[in-house]
Amino acid sequence: MEWMKKFRSSKGFTASEMADKLGISKSLYEKIEYDDRQPSRNFMERFKKAFPDFDMNIFFAK
């Protein structure tokens, strides 16, 4: 998910920092960012809690 990398970079976070902010492992975060794994509902809930103003519809766009 290229947009996730751009979003993370725009916030000034490393992958490790983003994973910490979401309360997940760096490995899981990177798998989702590199599109090796689809985000779970739990991941999306954590993302929305960490970034409440973010438009979550991007998760469903292909």
Coordinates of C-alpha atoms in Angstrom, one line a residue:
M1 CA 0.0 0.0 0.0
E2 CA 2.0 2.9 -1.4
W3 CA -0.3 5.4 0.2
M4 CA 0.6 4.1 3.7
K5 CA 4.3 4.7 3.1
K6 CA 3.5 8.3 1.9
F7 CA 1.2 8.8 4.9
R8 CA 3.8 7.5 7.3
S9 CA 6.5 9.7 5.8
S10 CA 4.3 12.8 5.8
K11 CA 3.9 12.3 9.6
G12 CA 7.7 11.9 10.0
F13 CA 7.5 8.4 11.4
T14 CA 9.8 5.4 10.7
A15 CA 8.1 2.0 10.3
S16 CA 9.0 1.2 13.8
E17 CA 7.5 4.4 15.2
M18 CA 4.3 3.9 13.2
A19 CA 4.0 0.3 14.5
D20 CA 4.5 1.5 18.1
K21 CA 1.8 4.2 17.6
L22 CA -0.6 1.5 16.3
G23 CA 0.4 -1.0 19.0
I24 CA 1.5 -3.7 16.6
S25 CA 4.8 -5.3 15.6
K26 CA 7.1 -3.6 13.1
S27 CA 6.9 -6.9 11.1
L28 CA 3.1 -6.8 10.8
Y29 CA 3.1 -3.1 10.0
E30 CA 5.7 -3.6 7.2
K31 CA 3.7 -6.6 5.8
I32 CA 0.6 -4.4 5.5
E33 CA 2.6 -1.4 4.1
Y34 CA 4.3 -3.6 1.5
D35 CA 1.0 -5.2 0.6
D36 CA 2.1 -8.7 1.6
R37 CA -0.8 -8.9 4.0
Q38 CA -4.3 -7.3 4.0
P39 CA -5.1 -5.2 7.0
S40 CA -7.5 -6.8 9.5
R41 CA -10.4 -5.1 11.2
N42 CA -8.3 -4.8 14.3
F43 CA -5.6 -3.0 12.4
M44 CA -8.1 -0.6 10.9
E45 CA -9.6 0.1 14.3
R46 CA -6.2 0.8 15.7
F47 CA -5.4 3.1 12.7
K48 CA -8.6 5.0 13.1
K49 CA -8.0 5.5 16.9
A50 CA -4.4 6.7 16.3
F51 CA -5.5 9.0 13.4
P52 CA -9.2 9.9 14.0
D53 CA -9.4 12.4 11.1
F54 CA -8.1 10.0 8.5
D55 CA -10.5 8.9 5.8
M56 CA -10.7 5.1 6.2
N57 CA -12.3 4.6 2.8
I58 CA -8.8 4.4 1.3
F59 CA -8.5 0.9 2.8
F60 CA -11.3 -0.2 0.5
A61 CA -10.1 1.4 -2.7
K62 CA -8.3 -0.7 -5.3

